[in-house]
mmCIF file of C-alpha atoms in Angstrom:
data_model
loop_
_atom_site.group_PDB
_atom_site.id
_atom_site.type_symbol
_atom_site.label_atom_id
_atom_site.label_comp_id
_atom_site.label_asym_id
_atom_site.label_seq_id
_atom_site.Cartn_x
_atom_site.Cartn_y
_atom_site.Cartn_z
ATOM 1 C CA UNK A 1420 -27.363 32.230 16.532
ATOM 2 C CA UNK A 1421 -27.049 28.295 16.568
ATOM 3 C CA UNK A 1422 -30.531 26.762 17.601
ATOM 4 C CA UNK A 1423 -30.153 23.388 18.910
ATOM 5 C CA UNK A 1424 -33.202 20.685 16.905
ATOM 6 C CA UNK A 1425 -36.392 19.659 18.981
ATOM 7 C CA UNK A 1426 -36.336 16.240 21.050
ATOM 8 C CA UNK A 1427 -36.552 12.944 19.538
ATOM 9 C CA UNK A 1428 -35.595 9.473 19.886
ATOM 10 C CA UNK A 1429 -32.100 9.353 19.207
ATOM 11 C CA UNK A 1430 -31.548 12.447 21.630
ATOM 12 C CA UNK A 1431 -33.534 10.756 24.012
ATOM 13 C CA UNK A 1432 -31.482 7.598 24.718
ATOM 14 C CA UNK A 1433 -27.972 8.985 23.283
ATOM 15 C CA UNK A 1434 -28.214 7.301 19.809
ATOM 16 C CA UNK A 1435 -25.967 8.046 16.918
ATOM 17 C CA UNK A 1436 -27.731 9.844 14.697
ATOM 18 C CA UNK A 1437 -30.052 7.655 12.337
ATOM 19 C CA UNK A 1438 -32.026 10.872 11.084
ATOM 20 C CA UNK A 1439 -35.257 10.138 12.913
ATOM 21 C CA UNK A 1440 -38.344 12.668 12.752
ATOM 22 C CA UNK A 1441 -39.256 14.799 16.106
ATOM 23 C CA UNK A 1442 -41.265 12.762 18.424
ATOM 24 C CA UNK A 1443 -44.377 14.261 19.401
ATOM 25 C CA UNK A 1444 -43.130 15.591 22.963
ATOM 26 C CA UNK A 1445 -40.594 16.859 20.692
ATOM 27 C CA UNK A 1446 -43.101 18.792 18.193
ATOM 28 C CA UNK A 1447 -44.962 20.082 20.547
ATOM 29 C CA UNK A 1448 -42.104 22.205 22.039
ATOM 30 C CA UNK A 1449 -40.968 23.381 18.742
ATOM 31 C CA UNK A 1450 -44.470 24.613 17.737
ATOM 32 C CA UNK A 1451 -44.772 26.225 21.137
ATOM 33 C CA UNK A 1452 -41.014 27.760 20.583
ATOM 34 C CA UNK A 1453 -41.963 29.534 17.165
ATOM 35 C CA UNK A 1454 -45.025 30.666 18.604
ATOM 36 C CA UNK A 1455 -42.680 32.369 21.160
ATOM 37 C CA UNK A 1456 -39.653 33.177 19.043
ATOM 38 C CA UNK A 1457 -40.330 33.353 15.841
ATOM 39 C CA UNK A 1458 -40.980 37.125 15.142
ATOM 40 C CA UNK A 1459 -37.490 37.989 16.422
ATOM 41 C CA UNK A 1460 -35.965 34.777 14.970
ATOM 42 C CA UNK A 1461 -37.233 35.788 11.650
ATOM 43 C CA UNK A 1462 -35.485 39.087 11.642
ATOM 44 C CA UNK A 1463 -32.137 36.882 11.348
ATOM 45 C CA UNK A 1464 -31.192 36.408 7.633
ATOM 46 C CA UNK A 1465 -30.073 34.295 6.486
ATOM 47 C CA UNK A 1466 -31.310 30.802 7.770
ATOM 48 C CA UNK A 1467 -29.783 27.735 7.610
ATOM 49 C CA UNK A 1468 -30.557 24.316 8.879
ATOM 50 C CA UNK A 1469 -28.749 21.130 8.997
ATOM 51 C CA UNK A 1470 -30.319 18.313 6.071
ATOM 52 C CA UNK A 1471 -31.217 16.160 9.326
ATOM 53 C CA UNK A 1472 -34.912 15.544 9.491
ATOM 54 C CA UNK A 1473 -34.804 17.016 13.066
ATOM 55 C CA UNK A 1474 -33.363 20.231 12.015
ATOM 56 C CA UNK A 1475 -35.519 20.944 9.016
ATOM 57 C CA UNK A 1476 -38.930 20.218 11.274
ATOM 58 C CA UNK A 1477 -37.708 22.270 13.667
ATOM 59 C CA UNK A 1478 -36.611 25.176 11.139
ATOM 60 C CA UNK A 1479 -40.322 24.881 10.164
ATOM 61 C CA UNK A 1480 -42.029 24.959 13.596
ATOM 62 C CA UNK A 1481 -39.946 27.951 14.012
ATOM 63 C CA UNK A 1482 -41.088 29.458 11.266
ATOM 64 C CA UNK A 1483 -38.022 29.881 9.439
ATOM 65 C CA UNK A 1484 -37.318 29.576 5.566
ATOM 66 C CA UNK A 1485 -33.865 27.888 6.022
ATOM 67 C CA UNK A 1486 -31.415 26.983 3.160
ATOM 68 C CA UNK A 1487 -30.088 23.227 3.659
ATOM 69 C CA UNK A 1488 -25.984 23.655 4.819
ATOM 70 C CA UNK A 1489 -24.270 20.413 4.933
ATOM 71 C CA UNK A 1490 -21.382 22.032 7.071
ATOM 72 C CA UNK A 1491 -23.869 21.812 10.122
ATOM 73 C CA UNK A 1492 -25.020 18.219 9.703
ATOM 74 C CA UNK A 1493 -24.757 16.100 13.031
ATOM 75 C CA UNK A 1494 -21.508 14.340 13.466
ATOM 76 C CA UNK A 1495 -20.425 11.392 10.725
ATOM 77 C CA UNK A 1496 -19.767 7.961 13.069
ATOM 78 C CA UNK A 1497 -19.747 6.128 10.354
ATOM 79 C CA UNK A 1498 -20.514 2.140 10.838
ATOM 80 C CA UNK A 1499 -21.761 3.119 15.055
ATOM 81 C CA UNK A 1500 -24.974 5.394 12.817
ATOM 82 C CA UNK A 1501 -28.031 4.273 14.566
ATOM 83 C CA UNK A 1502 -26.274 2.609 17.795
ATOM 84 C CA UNK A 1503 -26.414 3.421 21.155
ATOM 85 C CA UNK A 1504 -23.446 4.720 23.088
ATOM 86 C CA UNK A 1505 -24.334 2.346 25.928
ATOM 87 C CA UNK A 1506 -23.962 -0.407 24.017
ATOM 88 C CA UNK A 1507 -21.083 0.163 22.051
ATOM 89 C CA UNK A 1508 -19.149 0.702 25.064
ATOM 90 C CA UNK A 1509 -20.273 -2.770 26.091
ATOM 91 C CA UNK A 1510 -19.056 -4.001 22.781
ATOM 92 C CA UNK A 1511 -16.239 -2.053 21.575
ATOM 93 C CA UNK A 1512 -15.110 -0.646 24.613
ATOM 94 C CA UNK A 1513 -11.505 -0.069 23.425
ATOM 95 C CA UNK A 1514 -12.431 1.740 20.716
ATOM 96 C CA UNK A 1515 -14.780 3.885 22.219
ATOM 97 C CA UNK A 1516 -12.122 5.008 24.758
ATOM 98 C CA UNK A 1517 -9.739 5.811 21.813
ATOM 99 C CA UNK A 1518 -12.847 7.884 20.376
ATOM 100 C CA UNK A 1519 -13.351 9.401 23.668
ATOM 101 C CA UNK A 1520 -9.965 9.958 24.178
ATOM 102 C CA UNK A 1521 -8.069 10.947 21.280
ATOM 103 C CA UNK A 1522 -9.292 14.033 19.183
ATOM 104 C CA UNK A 1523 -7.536 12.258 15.420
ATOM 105 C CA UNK A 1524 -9.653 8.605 16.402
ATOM 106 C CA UNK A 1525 -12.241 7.523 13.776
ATOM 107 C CA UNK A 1526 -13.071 4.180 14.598
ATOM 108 C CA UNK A 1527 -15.975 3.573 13.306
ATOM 109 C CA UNK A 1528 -14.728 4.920 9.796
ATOM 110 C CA UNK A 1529 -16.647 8.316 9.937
ATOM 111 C CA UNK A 1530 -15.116 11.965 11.018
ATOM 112 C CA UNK A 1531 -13.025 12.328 14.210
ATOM 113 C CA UNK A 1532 -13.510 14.978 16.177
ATOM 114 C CA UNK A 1533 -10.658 16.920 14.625
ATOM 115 C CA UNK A 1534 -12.312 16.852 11.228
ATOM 116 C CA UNK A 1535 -15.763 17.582 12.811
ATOM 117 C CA UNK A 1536 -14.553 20.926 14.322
ATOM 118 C CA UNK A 1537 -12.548 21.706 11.292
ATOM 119 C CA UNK A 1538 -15.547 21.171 9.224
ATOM 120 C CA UNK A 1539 -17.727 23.311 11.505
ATOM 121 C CA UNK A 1540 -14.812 25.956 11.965
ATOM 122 C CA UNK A 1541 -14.602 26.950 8.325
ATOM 123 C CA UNK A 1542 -18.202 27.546 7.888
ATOM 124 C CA UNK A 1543 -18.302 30.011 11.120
ATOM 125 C CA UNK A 1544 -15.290 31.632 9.893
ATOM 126 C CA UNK A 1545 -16.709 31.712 6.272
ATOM 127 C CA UNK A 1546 -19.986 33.528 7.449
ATOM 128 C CA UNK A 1547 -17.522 36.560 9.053
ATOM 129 C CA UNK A 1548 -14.506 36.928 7.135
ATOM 130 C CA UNK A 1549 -10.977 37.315 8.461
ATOM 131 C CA UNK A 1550 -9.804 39.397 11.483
ATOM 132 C CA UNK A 1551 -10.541 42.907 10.595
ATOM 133 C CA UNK A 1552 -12.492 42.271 7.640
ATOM 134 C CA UNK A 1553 -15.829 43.500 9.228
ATOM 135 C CA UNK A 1554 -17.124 46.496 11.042
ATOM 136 C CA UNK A 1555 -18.213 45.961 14.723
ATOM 137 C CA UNK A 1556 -21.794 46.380 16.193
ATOM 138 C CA UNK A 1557 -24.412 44.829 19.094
ATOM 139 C CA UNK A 1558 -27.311 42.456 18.306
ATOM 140 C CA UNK A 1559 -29.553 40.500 19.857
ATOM 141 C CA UNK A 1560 -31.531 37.215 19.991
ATOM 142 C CA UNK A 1561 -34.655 36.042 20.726
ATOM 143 C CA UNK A 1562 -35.499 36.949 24.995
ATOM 144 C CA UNK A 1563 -32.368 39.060 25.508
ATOM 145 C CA UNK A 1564 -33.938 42.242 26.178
ATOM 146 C CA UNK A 1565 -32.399 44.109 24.176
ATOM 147 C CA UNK A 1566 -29.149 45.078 22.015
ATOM 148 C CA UNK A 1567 -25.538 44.026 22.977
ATOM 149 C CA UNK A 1568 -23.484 46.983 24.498
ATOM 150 C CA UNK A 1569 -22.447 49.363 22.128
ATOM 151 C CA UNK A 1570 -19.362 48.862 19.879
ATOM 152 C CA UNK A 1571 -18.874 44.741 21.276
ATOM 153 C CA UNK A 1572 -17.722 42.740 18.311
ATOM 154 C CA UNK A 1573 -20.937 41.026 16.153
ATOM 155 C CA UNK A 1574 -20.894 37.904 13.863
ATOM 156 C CA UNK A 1575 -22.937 35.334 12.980
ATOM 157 C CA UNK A 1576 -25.577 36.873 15.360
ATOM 158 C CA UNK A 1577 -25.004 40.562 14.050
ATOM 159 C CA UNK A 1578 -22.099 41.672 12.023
ATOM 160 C CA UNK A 1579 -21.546 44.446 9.541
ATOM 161 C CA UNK A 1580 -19.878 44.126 6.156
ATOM 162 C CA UNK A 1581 -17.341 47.059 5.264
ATOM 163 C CA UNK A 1582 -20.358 48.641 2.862
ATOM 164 C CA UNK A 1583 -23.487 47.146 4.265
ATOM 165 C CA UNK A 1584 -25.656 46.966 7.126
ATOM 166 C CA UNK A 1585 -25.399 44.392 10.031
ATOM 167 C CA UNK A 1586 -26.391 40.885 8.917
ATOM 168 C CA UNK A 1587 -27.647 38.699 11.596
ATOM 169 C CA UNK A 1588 -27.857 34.573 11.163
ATOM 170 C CA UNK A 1589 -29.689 31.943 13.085
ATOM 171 C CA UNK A 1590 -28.607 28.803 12.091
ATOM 172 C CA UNK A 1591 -30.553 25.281 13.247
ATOM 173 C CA UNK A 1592 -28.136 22.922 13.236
ATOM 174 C CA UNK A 1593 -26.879 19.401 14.967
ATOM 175 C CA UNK A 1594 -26.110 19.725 19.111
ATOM 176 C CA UNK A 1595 -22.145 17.765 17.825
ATOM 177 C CA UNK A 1596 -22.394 20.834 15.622
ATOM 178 C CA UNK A 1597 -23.045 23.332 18.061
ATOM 179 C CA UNK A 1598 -20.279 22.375 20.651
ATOM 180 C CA UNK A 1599 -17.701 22.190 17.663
ATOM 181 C CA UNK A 1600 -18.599 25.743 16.867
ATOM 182 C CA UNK A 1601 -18.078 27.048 20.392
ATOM 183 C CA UNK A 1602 -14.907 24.448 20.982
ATOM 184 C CA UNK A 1603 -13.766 26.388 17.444
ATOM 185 C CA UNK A 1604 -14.808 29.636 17.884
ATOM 186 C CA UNK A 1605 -13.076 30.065 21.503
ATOM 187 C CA UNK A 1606 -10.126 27.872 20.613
ATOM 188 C CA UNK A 1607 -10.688 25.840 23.228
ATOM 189 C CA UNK A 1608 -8.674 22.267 23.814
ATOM 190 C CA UNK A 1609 -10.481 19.822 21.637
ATOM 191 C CA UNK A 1610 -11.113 17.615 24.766
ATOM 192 C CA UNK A 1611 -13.589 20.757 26.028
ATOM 193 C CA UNK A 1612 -15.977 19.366 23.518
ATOM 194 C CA UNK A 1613 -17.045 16.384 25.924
ATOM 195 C CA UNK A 1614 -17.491 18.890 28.999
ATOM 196 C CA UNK A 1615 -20.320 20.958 26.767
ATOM 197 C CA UNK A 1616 -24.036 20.493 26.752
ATOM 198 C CA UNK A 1617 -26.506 21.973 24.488
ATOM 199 C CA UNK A 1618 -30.155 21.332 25.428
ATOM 200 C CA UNK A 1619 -32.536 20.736 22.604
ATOM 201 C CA UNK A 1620 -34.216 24.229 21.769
ATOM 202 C CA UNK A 1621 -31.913 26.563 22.958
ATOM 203 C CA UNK A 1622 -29.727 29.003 21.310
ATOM 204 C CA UNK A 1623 -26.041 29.565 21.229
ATOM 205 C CA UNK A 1624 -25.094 33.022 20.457
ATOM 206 C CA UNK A 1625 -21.815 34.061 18.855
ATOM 207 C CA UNK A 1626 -21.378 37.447 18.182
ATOM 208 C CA UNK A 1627 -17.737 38.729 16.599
ATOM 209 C CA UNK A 1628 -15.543 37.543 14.074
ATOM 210 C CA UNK A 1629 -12.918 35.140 12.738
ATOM 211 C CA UNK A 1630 -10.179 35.232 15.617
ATOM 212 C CA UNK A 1631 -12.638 36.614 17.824
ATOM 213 C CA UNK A 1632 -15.662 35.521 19.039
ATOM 214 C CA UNK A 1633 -18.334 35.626 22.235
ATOM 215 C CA UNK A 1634 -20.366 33.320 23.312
ATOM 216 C CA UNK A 1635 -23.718 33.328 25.456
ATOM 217 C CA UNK A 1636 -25.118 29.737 25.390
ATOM 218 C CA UNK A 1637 -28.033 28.174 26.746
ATOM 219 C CA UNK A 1638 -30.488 30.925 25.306
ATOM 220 C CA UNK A 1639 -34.078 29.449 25.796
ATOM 221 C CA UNK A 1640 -36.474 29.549 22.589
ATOM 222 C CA UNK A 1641 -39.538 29.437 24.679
ATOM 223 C CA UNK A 1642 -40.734 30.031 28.233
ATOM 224 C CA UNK A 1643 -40.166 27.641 30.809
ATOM 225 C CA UNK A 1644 -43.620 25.538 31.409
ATOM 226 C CA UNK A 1645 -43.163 25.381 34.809
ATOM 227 C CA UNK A 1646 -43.641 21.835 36.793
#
């Protein structure tokens, strides 16, 4: 499972990641999400979390002892870091269309969006092995009620080595992150990228392997609060 990080600043206003700390809206509902989740998140192993401070608060609030994995940090922009995509458009509007536009554009020097869901492919891929390479079985996150029907194809969320039992991985890593592993793991156009949204604290479940994944997105952490 991929958790989307807590709210904070940059999410807030649609900044380019200058690795800000959770706000305190934001740590608030990430304490109240691993009050909710985080017996059944902890039965995922391993953890990871992306080196953003965002990601590692909101590993902790969850309760989670994640390992730092690079392949999840939040998308390199290079010299926009720290803007806001209002006003860049304002400014650079040209090459934010190209960036917008064309999946090989970089720029602002950093990754394109090519190289972001490259970089975010191989680690899904890495975590289940080639076609084949793994047994089948259900799992289950946090609030689903129960196991995935019997004999689906698992992953990252619950898949079985050919000698051991079913691993099952929650991951909490960048939202840029998230939609590049779901634009990856579906093989979807690259342009499918900008249609996705990932709200902060929710989980994105894929459950297979290399070649072949599903996907159940949108997976709240904790209960709604109501208005």
């Amino acid at each position: 499972m991929l958790v989307t990080p807590a709210i904070n600043a940059e999410l807030r206003h649609a900044a380019f990641g200058a690795d800000e700390p959770l706000d305190a809206a934001g740590r608030g509902a990430a304490e109240r999400a691993g009050a909710h989740a985080a017996a059944s998140l902890r039965t995922h192993t391993p953890a990871y979390a992306a080196p953003s401070v965002r990601c590692r608060q909101t590993a902790d609030a969850l309760g989670l002892a994640a390992e730092p994995e690079a392949e999840l940090a939040d998308w390199d922009v290079g010299i926009w870091r720290g803007r806001e995509l209002e006003e860049l458009a304002a400014a650079e509007g040209e090459a934010v269309r190209a960036w917008l536009t064309d999946p090989a554009a970089a720029p602002h020097g950093g990754e394109s969006l090519l190289q972001l869901r490259g970089r975010v492919g191989v680690w899904l891929d890495g975590l289940a092995g080639p076609p084949g390479a793994y047994d089948t079985g259900g799992a289950a996150g946090p609030g689903t009620g129960g196991p995935s029907s019997a004999g689906s194809p698992s992953g990252p969320d619950g898949f079985r080595g050919p000698a051991g039992p079913r691993r099952r991985v929650v991951a909490v890593a960048e939202p840029a992150a998230v939609r590049a592993a779901v634009v990856h793991a579906l093989d979807l156009p690259s342009a499918a990228f900008w249609r996705l949204d990932v709200p902060p604290l929710t989980g994105t479940e894929l459950t297979g392997r290399a070649g072949r994944w599903n996907l159940r997105c949108g997976i709240p952490l904790a209960p709604d609060p109501g208005p």
